[in-house]
Structures are given as C-alpha cells and as structure tokens.
Amino acid sequence: MLEHVAEVFGEPQDESRASLAPLRVAALQAQAWMLVGYTICWDNVGEHTTARHQSRDNKNVMHNWALAYMAENRIPTVNLSNNETMSAIDIPVPTFLPSKEDFQQLKIRMAVMVERVISKYLVKYKEDKEAAFTPIQHEEWEKSTRKSKSINIGVIDKNPSSTHGVVKILDKLHAYVSSSEEKVFPLILWGDALSCERHSDAHNIRSNSNNERDRLEAVADVPKHRSEVDFCMELLGETDDTRNVIKFQMSLEKHPGNKSFATSLDIHMAKLQTSVSKEHNKLKNILLHENTDINASRSVNRKIRIAEMLMKKWKIYFW
C-alpha cells in the first residue's frame, strides 16, 4: 500500500526511501489510510479512585472518560463515492429490474442450496456433502477475513455522561477527519445506542454553527450493536418499563455506585423481564390460533425469537 501511496504523492521508491524520517513514514501511512478509508469507534470508560485516607478534600472519585480507536477499512470504499445526483423521474425503469446476470447468480445460488438439502437428508448423496457445503463467497470475501489494522487514539479526558462532554469528545475526534480547504470528508463513528443518542443531542446543540466542523457533521454516528433494551422496545414498544430502565441506566452512568439508582434499575429490569415473558406466552397463543395469516405469523415468529433470545440471556425458563 505504501508503495502505491509513494507513487501517487511523488515519493522515491528505491532504497533511499528506507531512510525517510519516521515522521515522513507516518505521514505516508496516514495518506494510505485516507486512500483506503477508516472509521472511528469510541465508548465510555471509567476508573474508581479510592482515597486511602478520606477527608473533606480527599475523597473517593469516579473518573468518567472516553476511549477511542481508529480502524482501517478492510475493503476500500472511498473510491465508490458518487456525488452526481439526478431526478428520480430521469432514472430509467430497467435500472430497478433484475438483469440477466442477476437471474444467473440467483439460479447458481439456489442450485447450491438444493445440493445442500439433498446431501444432508438423502443417504445416497451424503458422500458429496463436503462439496455441497462449500461457502458461497463474496467477491471481497478474502479481504473480509483479514483482521483490521487499528490505531489507539487513547483516552479523552471528558465526561461522556453529559452532553457538554460529548460535544468536547466529538470536537477532539474531528481532528482525525480528513478535509480539503473548507470541505470535510465525513467518517462513520461507531458507538452503542446510548452514545448515538448523545451524539444527536450534541449535533442539535451545534446545529446553528457556521461550518461543518463546528456543526459536528464530519462524523456520522452509527450504533455498533443493539442492547437488550433495544430488543425489548422492538418487542414491547416504548413502555413505562423500558423508559424507566433507560432512565436509571443513564442515572447510574452519571452517578456510579449510587445504591438507590442501582436498586431502582434492578426493580424495573425485573418488571421488564416479566413483561417479556408475558408477551412471549401471548405470542405463542396467537401463533397456535388457526386464523392467523402467513404475514402475521412471520411477524409473530420474529418476535418470539427475540423474546426467547432475551430470556435465554436472562436465564428465564420458557416453553
């Protein structure tokens, strides 16, 4: 990769290149990352400092910080951007229709699936099972199997439990966003659902700023994974139990070790678990009903799987 970047930026590629100063090599690596693309991920991290001799001025302290790192995209995407736009009415209709190649790929895929079914259940064809279960590989499969290169940004000494702290964290992370004059090239900023909610609050606060950097538009927040509460909200909707669990989770982050908040969170989490169990029984009864149509049964089956996944995680018995 560095050889390609050296060629693009006019760097020497012979033996003299090995004598480049470390800072120059680091700059080339950064330029290489810009060509390949990268994303940033961060989450809150804390440390509880206990004072050996407590006094009015020397107390136990809970430090709330943010920890971030950058990860190189295993599959380059910066060369896929297309800023050209056109009216929807000008897009040809055949663009939305499957092509001959699409049908051919679908036929090949279905043939593989049929081979797998036959080799699994018919004794005569079990000898060909290994050939039938060869993975259907994407064209970028080999690149996807590699481990991403990452760089540790380090700890950011700002409190991620407050909106003001998140604004400062995003300001810090904007230093790693590439730009050209006044134009910035937005990056994906991974975080959990709660972090993304705080991103939205930070964006709203800075929405009237003069430029993209000040408006914090150079990073686009994307939830990295779904929490238990996210699945509960999909299953039950926004209920008092889900709202209370989120409220006390946020309160505990702001005030770690608070026994009152911890007890309240346990109580409302128990209520939420009971609601999930009741909803699971209700969905099972709906599924057993004779008049349930196909579309409704698919939705019910999905919710049942979500409920059972949650109850397995909580170690709650279900039938």
Short mmCIF file of C-alpha atoms in Angstrom, two decimals:
data_model
loop_
_atom_site.label_atom_id
_atom_site.label_comp_id
_atom_site.label_asym_id
_atom_site.label_seq_id
_atom_site.Cartn_x
_atom_site.Cartn_y
_atom_site.Cartn_z
CA MET A 1 0.00 0.00 0.00
CA LEU A 2 2.78 2.45 0.93
CA GLU A 3 4.44 1.88 -2.45
CA HIS A 4 1.21 2.90 -4.17
CA VAL A 5 0.90 6.00 -2.00
CA ALA A 6 4.52 6.90 -2.63
CA GLU A 7 3.86 6.76 -6.36
CA VAL A 8 0.72 8.89 -6.04
CA PHE A 9 2.43 11.54 -3.92
CA GLY A 10 5.72 11.51 -5.81
CA GLU A 11 7.84 9.83 -3.14
CA PRO A 12 11.01 7.88 -4.08
CA GLN A 13 10.51 4.12 -4.28
CA ASP A 14 14.14 2.96 -4.33
CA GLU A 15 16.44 2.20 -1.42
CA SER A 16 16.66 5.86 -0.44
CA ARG A 17 13.04 5.65 0.60
CA ALA A 18 14.05 3.43 3.51
CA SER A 19 15.95 6.34 5.03
CA LEU A 20 12.88 8.55 5.28
CA ALA A 21 12.40 10.12 8.66
CA PRO A 22 9.87 8.33 10.89
CA LEU A 23 7.52 11.31 10.72
CA ARG A 24 7.55 11.16 6.92
CA VAL A 25 6.74 7.45 7.01
CA ALA A 26 3.92 8.13 9.46
CA ALA A 27 2.59 10.79 7.09
CA LEU A 28 2.66 8.30 4.23
CA GLN A 29 0.78 5.79 6.35
CA ALA A 30 -1.84 8.41 7.14
CA GLN A 31 -2.15 9.20 3.42
CA ALA A 32 -2.53 5.48 2.73
CA TRP A 33 -5.35 5.28 5.24
CA MET A 34 -7.05 8.22 3.53
CA LEU A 35 -6.98 6.30 0.25
CA VAL A 36 -8.31 3.11 1.83
CA GLY A 37 -10.74 4.68 4.28
CA TYR A 38 -11.18 4.21 8.01
CA THR A 39 -13.73 4.54 10.78
CA ILE A 40 -13.61 5.59 14.42
CA CYS A 41 -15.10 3.79 17.40
CA TRP A 42 -15.41 5.05 20.97
CA ASP A 43 -17.10 4.16 24.23
CA ASN A 44 -17.10 5.39 27.79
CA VAL A 45 -14.54 4.08 30.25
CA GLY A 46 -14.25 4.75 33.96
CA GLU A 47 -11.89 4.34 36.87
CA HIS A 48 -12.84 4.48 40.52
CA THR A 49 -10.08 6.03 42.62
CA THR A 50 -10.22 5.16 46.32
CA ALA A 51 -8.58 7.50 48.78
CA ARG A 52 -6.53 5.75 51.44
CA HIS A 53 -7.24 8.49 53.95
CA GLN A 54 -10.53 10.21 53.23
CA SER A 55 -11.12 13.81 54.22
CA ARG A 56 -13.14 16.78 53.07
CA ASP A 57 -10.61 17.49 50.32
CA ASN A 58 -9.54 13.92 49.64
CA LYS A 59 -12.46 11.68 48.67
CA ASN A 60 -13.22 8.66 46.52
CA VAL A 61 -13.58 9.80 42.92
CA MET A 62 -15.17 8.14 39.88
CA HIS A 63 -13.44 9.31 36.70
CA ASN A 64 -15.59 9.15 33.54
CA TRP A 65 -13.62 9.28 30.29
CA ALA A 66 -13.92 8.23 26.67
CA LEU A 67 -11.69 5.67 24.93
CA ALA A 68 -11.41 5.74 21.12
CA TYR A 69 -9.56 3.98 18.32
CA MET A 70 -9.41 4.10 14.52
CA ALA A 71 -9.82 1.03 12.30
CA GLU A 72 -8.78 0.75 8.68
CA ASN A 73 -11.49 -0.39 6.29
CA ARG A 74 -10.58 -3.85 5.09
CA ILE A 75 -12.50 -3.17 1.87
CA PRO A 76 -11.71 0.27 0.36
CA THR A 77 -14.83 2.35 -0.14
CA VAL A 78 -13.58 5.88 -0.77
CA ASN A 79 -13.32 5.15 -4.49
CA LEU A 80 -17.02 4.22 -4.62
CA SER A 81 -18.39 7.65 -3.76
CA ASN A 82 -20.54 9.29 -6.40
CA ASN A 83 -21.62 12.86 -5.84
CA GLU A 84 -23.65 13.07 -9.02
CA THR A 85 -27.37 13.24 -8.41
CA MET A 86 -30.30 13.07 -10.77
CA SER A 87 -34.03 13.37 -10.53
CA ALA A 88 -35.89 10.14 -9.79
CA ILE A 89 -38.06 10.65 -12.86
CA ASP A 90 -34.93 10.58 -15.06
CA ILE A 91 -33.74 7.18 -13.81
CA PRO A 92 -34.52 4.50 -16.44
CA VAL A 93 -37.02 1.88 -15.31
CA PRO A 94 -34.73 -1.07 -16.28
CA THR A 95 -32.33 0.13 -13.58
CA PHE A 96 -34.74 -1.20 -10.96
CA LEU A 97 -35.35 -4.54 -12.72
CA PRO A 98 -33.20 -7.67 -12.32
CA SER A 99 -30.72 -8.21 -15.15
CA LYS A 100 -29.75 -11.48 -16.83
CA GLU A 101 -26.67 -11.63 -14.60
CA ASP A 102 -28.87 -11.26 -11.51
CA PHE A 103 -31.05 -14.18 -12.58
CA GLN A 104 -27.96 -16.27 -13.36
CA GLN A 105 -26.48 -15.58 -9.93
CA LEU A 106 -29.81 -16.42 -8.30
CA LYS A 107 -30.00 -19.70 -10.23
CA ILE A 108 -26.48 -20.69 -9.14
CA ARG A 109 -27.24 -19.82 -5.53
CA MET A 110 -30.49 -21.80 -5.50
CA ALA A 111 -28.72 -24.78 -7.07
CA VAL A 112 -26.19 -24.73 -4.23
CA MET A 113 -28.97 -24.58 -1.64
CA VAL A 114 -30.75 -27.55 -3.23
CA GLU A 115 -27.48 -29.50 -3.28
CA ARG A 116 -27.04 -28.86 0.43
CA VAL A 117 -30.55 -30.07 1.24
CA ILE A 118 -30.14 -33.24 -0.84
CA SER A 119 -26.70 -34.09 0.55
CA LYS A 120 -27.92 -33.59 4.11
CA TYR A 121 -31.10 -35.67 4.02
CA LEU A 122 -30.52 -38.28 1.28
CA VAL A 123 -28.12 -41.05 2.28
CA LYS A 124 -27.01 -41.71 -1.29
CA TYR A 125 -25.61 -38.20 -1.70
CA LYS A 126 -24.02 -37.77 1.73
CA GLU A 127 -20.60 -38.51 0.25
CA ASP A 128 -20.85 -35.23 -1.68
CA LYS A 129 -21.74 -33.25 1.42
CA GLU A 130 -18.38 -31.51 1.70
CA ALA A 131 -18.53 -30.24 -1.87
CA ALA A 132 -22.11 -29.04 -1.43
CA PHE A 133 -21.29 -27.06 1.70
CA THR A 134 -18.51 -25.01 0.14
CA PRO A 135 -19.15 -21.42 1.30
CA ILE A 136 -20.77 -19.04 -1.17
CA GLN A 137 -18.05 -16.43 -1.18
CA HIS A 138 -18.47 -12.74 -1.86
CA GLU A 139 -16.00 -11.18 -4.28
CA GLU A 140 -14.43 -9.33 -1.33
CA TRP A 141 -14.52 -12.40 0.93
CA GLU A 142 -10.75 -12.73 1.22
CA LYS A 143 -10.33 -9.11 2.31
CA SER A 144 -13.15 -9.51 4.83
CA THR A 145 -11.37 -12.38 6.57
CA ARG A 146 -8.35 -10.24 7.43
CA LYS A 147 -8.07 -8.54 10.77
CA SER A 148 -8.47 -4.77 10.60
CA LYS A 149 -5.48 -2.61 11.38
CA SER A 150 -6.26 -0.29 14.24
CA ILE A 151 -4.66 2.71 15.92
CA ASN A 152 -5.42 3.58 19.51
CA ILE A 153 -6.45 7.22 19.82
CA GLY A 154 -6.34 6.95 23.58
CA VAL A 155 -8.33 8.25 26.50
CA ILE A 156 -10.16 11.56 26.11
CA ASP A 157 -10.45 13.33 29.44
CA LYS A 158 -14.06 14.43 29.01
CA ASN A 159 -17.21 13.15 30.68
CA PRO A 160 -19.30 11.16 28.15
CA SER A 161 -22.28 11.11 30.52
CA SER A 162 -23.06 14.77 29.80
CA THR A 163 -23.98 16.45 26.54
CA HIS A 164 -21.28 19.08 27.08
CA GLY A 165 -18.72 16.31 27.49
CA VAL A 166 -19.87 14.55 24.30
CA VAL A 167 -19.52 17.83 22.38
CA LYS A 168 -15.92 18.10 23.58
CA ILE A 169 -15.28 14.44 22.68
CA LEU A 170 -16.61 14.94 19.15
CA ASP A 171 -14.51 18.09 18.81
CA LYS A 172 -11.47 16.02 19.72
CA LEU A 173 -12.34 13.24 17.26
CA HIS A 174 -12.83 15.78 14.45
CA ALA A 175 -9.06 16.23 14.45
CA TYR A 176 -8.85 12.79 12.77
CA VAL A 177 -11.25 13.68 9.95
CA SER A 178 -9.59 14.46 6.62
CA SER A 179 -10.54 17.67 4.87
CA SER A 180 -9.74 19.79 1.85
CA GLU A 181 -9.95 23.54 2.49
CA GLU A 182 -13.50 24.05 3.82
CA LYS A 183 -14.76 20.64 2.69
CA VAL A 184 -14.66 17.73 5.14
CA PHE A 185 -14.97 14.04 4.30
CA PRO A 186 -17.37 12.53 6.86
CA LEU A 187 -16.44 9.38 8.75
CA ILE A 188 -18.55 6.73 10.41
CA LEU A 189 -18.34 6.99 14.18
CA TRP A 190 -19.32 3.72 15.85
CA GLY A 191 -20.84 3.61 19.31
CA ASP A 192 -23.56 1.93 21.32
CA ALA A 193 -27.17 3.10 21.14
CA LEU A 194 -26.80 5.36 24.17
CA SER A 195 -23.70 7.03 22.71
CA CYS A 196 -25.54 7.66 19.43
CA GLU A 197 -28.38 9.27 21.35
CA ARG A 198 -25.88 11.63 22.96
CA HIS A 199 -24.39 12.33 19.52
CA SER A 200 -27.81 13.53 18.38
CA ASP A 201 -28.05 15.86 21.38
CA ALA A 202 -24.58 17.23 20.63
CA HIS A 203 -25.48 17.79 16.96
CA ASN A 204 -28.64 19.65 17.97
CA ILE A 205 -26.67 21.96 20.25
CA ARG A 206 -24.18 22.81 17.49
CA SER A 207 -26.74 22.91 14.65
CA ASN A 208 -26.51 26.70 14.19
CA SER A 209 -22.72 26.87 13.87
CA ASN A 210 -21.02 28.39 10.84
CA ASN A 211 -19.25 25.42 9.23
CA GLU A 212 -19.40 21.65 9.00
CA ARG A 213 -16.73 21.04 11.62
CA ASP A 214 -18.38 23.27 14.20
CA ARG A 215 -21.73 21.61 13.45
CA LEU A 216 -20.04 18.24 14.13
CA GLU A 217 -21.12 16.98 10.70
CA ALA A 218 -17.78 15.34 9.92
CA VAL A 219 -18.75 12.22 11.88
CA ALA A 220 -21.91 10.20 11.31
CA ASP A 221 -22.94 8.19 14.36
CA VAL A 222 -23.91 4.56 13.75
CA PRO A 223 -24.96 2.11 16.51
CA LYS A 224 -22.41 -0.70 16.69
CA HIS A 225 -24.66 -3.21 18.38
CA ARG A 226 -28.15 -3.42 19.82
CA SER A 227 -28.65 -3.59 23.55
CA GLU A 228 -31.18 -5.65 25.48
CA VAL A 229 -33.40 -2.59 25.86
CA ASP A 230 -33.38 -2.06 22.07
CA PHE A 231 -34.72 -5.57 21.56
CA CYS A 232 -37.27 -5.05 24.33
CA MET A 233 -38.51 -1.87 22.65
CA GLU A 234 -38.88 -3.72 19.35
CA LEU A 235 -40.83 -6.45 21.13
CA LEU A 236 -42.97 -4.38 23.51
CA GLY A 237 -42.79 -0.88 22.10
CA GLU A 238 -41.97 2.14 24.23
CA THR A 239 -43.46 1.29 27.61
CA ASP A 240 -43.03 2.65 31.13
CA ASP A 241 -40.71 -0.25 31.94
CA THR A 242 -38.36 0.40 29.00
CA ARG A 243 -38.32 4.14 29.70
CA ASN A 244 -37.55 3.59 33.38
CA VAL A 245 -34.75 1.12 32.63
CA ILE A 246 -33.13 3.60 30.23
CA LYS A 247 -33.58 6.43 32.75
CA PHE A 248 -31.90 4.58 35.60
CA GLN A 249 -29.14 3.23 33.34
CA MET A 250 -28.25 6.81 32.43
CA SER A 251 -28.55 7.88 36.07
CA LEU A 252 -26.13 5.14 37.13
CA GLU A 253 -23.64 6.23 34.48
CA LYS A 254 -23.73 9.76 35.82
CA HIS A 255 -23.64 8.62 39.46
CA PRO A 256 -21.78 5.27 39.61
CA GLY A 257 -22.21 3.35 42.83
CA ASN A 258 -25.48 5.06 43.78
CA LYS A 259 -27.39 2.32 45.62
CA SER A 260 -30.78 3.96 45.14
CA PHE A 261 -30.38 4.09 41.35
CA ALA A 262 -28.99 0.54 41.28
CA THR A 263 -31.96 -0.79 43.27
CA SER A 264 -34.45 1.06 41.08
CA LEU A 265 -32.76 -0.31 37.95
CA ASP A 266 -32.98 -3.87 39.30
CA ILE A 267 -36.69 -3.43 40.12
CA HIS A 268 -37.62 -2.04 36.70
CA MET A 269 -35.43 -4.59 34.91
CA ALA A 270 -37.31 -7.37 36.74
CA LYS A 271 -40.61 -5.81 35.64
CA LEU A 272 -39.32 -5.61 32.07
CA GLN A 273 -38.28 -9.26 32.12
CA THR A 274 -41.75 -10.22 33.39
CA SER A 275 -43.35 -8.22 30.57
CA VAL A 276 -41.17 -10.01 28.00
CA SER A 277 -42.16 -13.39 29.43
CA LYS A 278 -45.86 -12.48 29.30
CA GLU A 279 -45.52 -11.20 25.75
CA HIS A 280 -43.82 -14.45 24.76
CA ASN A 281 -46.73 -16.51 26.09
CA LYS A 282 -49.19 -14.21 24.34
CA LEU A 283 -47.37 -14.56 21.01
CA LYS A 284 -47.25 -18.35 21.33
CA ASN A 285 -51.02 -18.43 21.81
CA ILE A 286 -51.51 -16.19 18.76
CA LEU A 287 -49.36 -18.50 16.67
CA LEU A 288 -51.44 -21.51 17.69
CA HIS A 289 -54.62 -19.78 16.56
CA GLU A 290 -55.99 -21.27 13.37
CA ASN A 291 -56.98 -17.97 11.73
CA THR A 292 -53.50 -16.42 11.82
CA ASP A 293 -52.47 -15.47 8.26
CA ILE A 294 -48.99 -16.04 6.82
CA ASN A 295 -47.75 -12.44 7.06
CA ALA A 296 -48.90 -12.12 10.65
CA SER A 297 -47.30 -15.44 11.59
CA ARG A 298 -43.93 -14.27 10.20
CA SER A 299 -44.05 -11.17 12.36
CA VAL A 300 -45.10 -13.22 15.38
CA ASN A 301 -42.31 -15.75 14.80
CA ARG A 302 -39.73 -12.98 14.66
CA LYS A 303 -40.95 -11.50 17.94
CA ILE A 304 -40.98 -14.95 19.54
CA ARG A 305 -37.33 -15.43 18.54
CA ILE A 306 -36.44 -12.05 20.05
CA ALA A 307 -38.26 -12.89 23.29
CA GLU A 308 -36.59 -16.31 23.54
CA MET A 309 -33.18 -14.81 22.83
CA LEU A 310 -33.67 -12.33 25.67
CA MET A 311 -34.97 -14.94 28.10
CA LYS A 312 -32.05 -17.26 27.32
CA LYS A 313 -29.69 -14.42 28.12
CA TRP A 314 -31.56 -13.69 31.34
CA LYS A 315 -31.76 -17.45 32.13
CA ILE A 316 -35.56 -17.36 32.39
CA TYR A 317 -37.47 -20.57 31.80
CA PHE A 318 -39.88 -20.66 28.86
CA TRP A 319 -41.71 -23.35 26.94
#
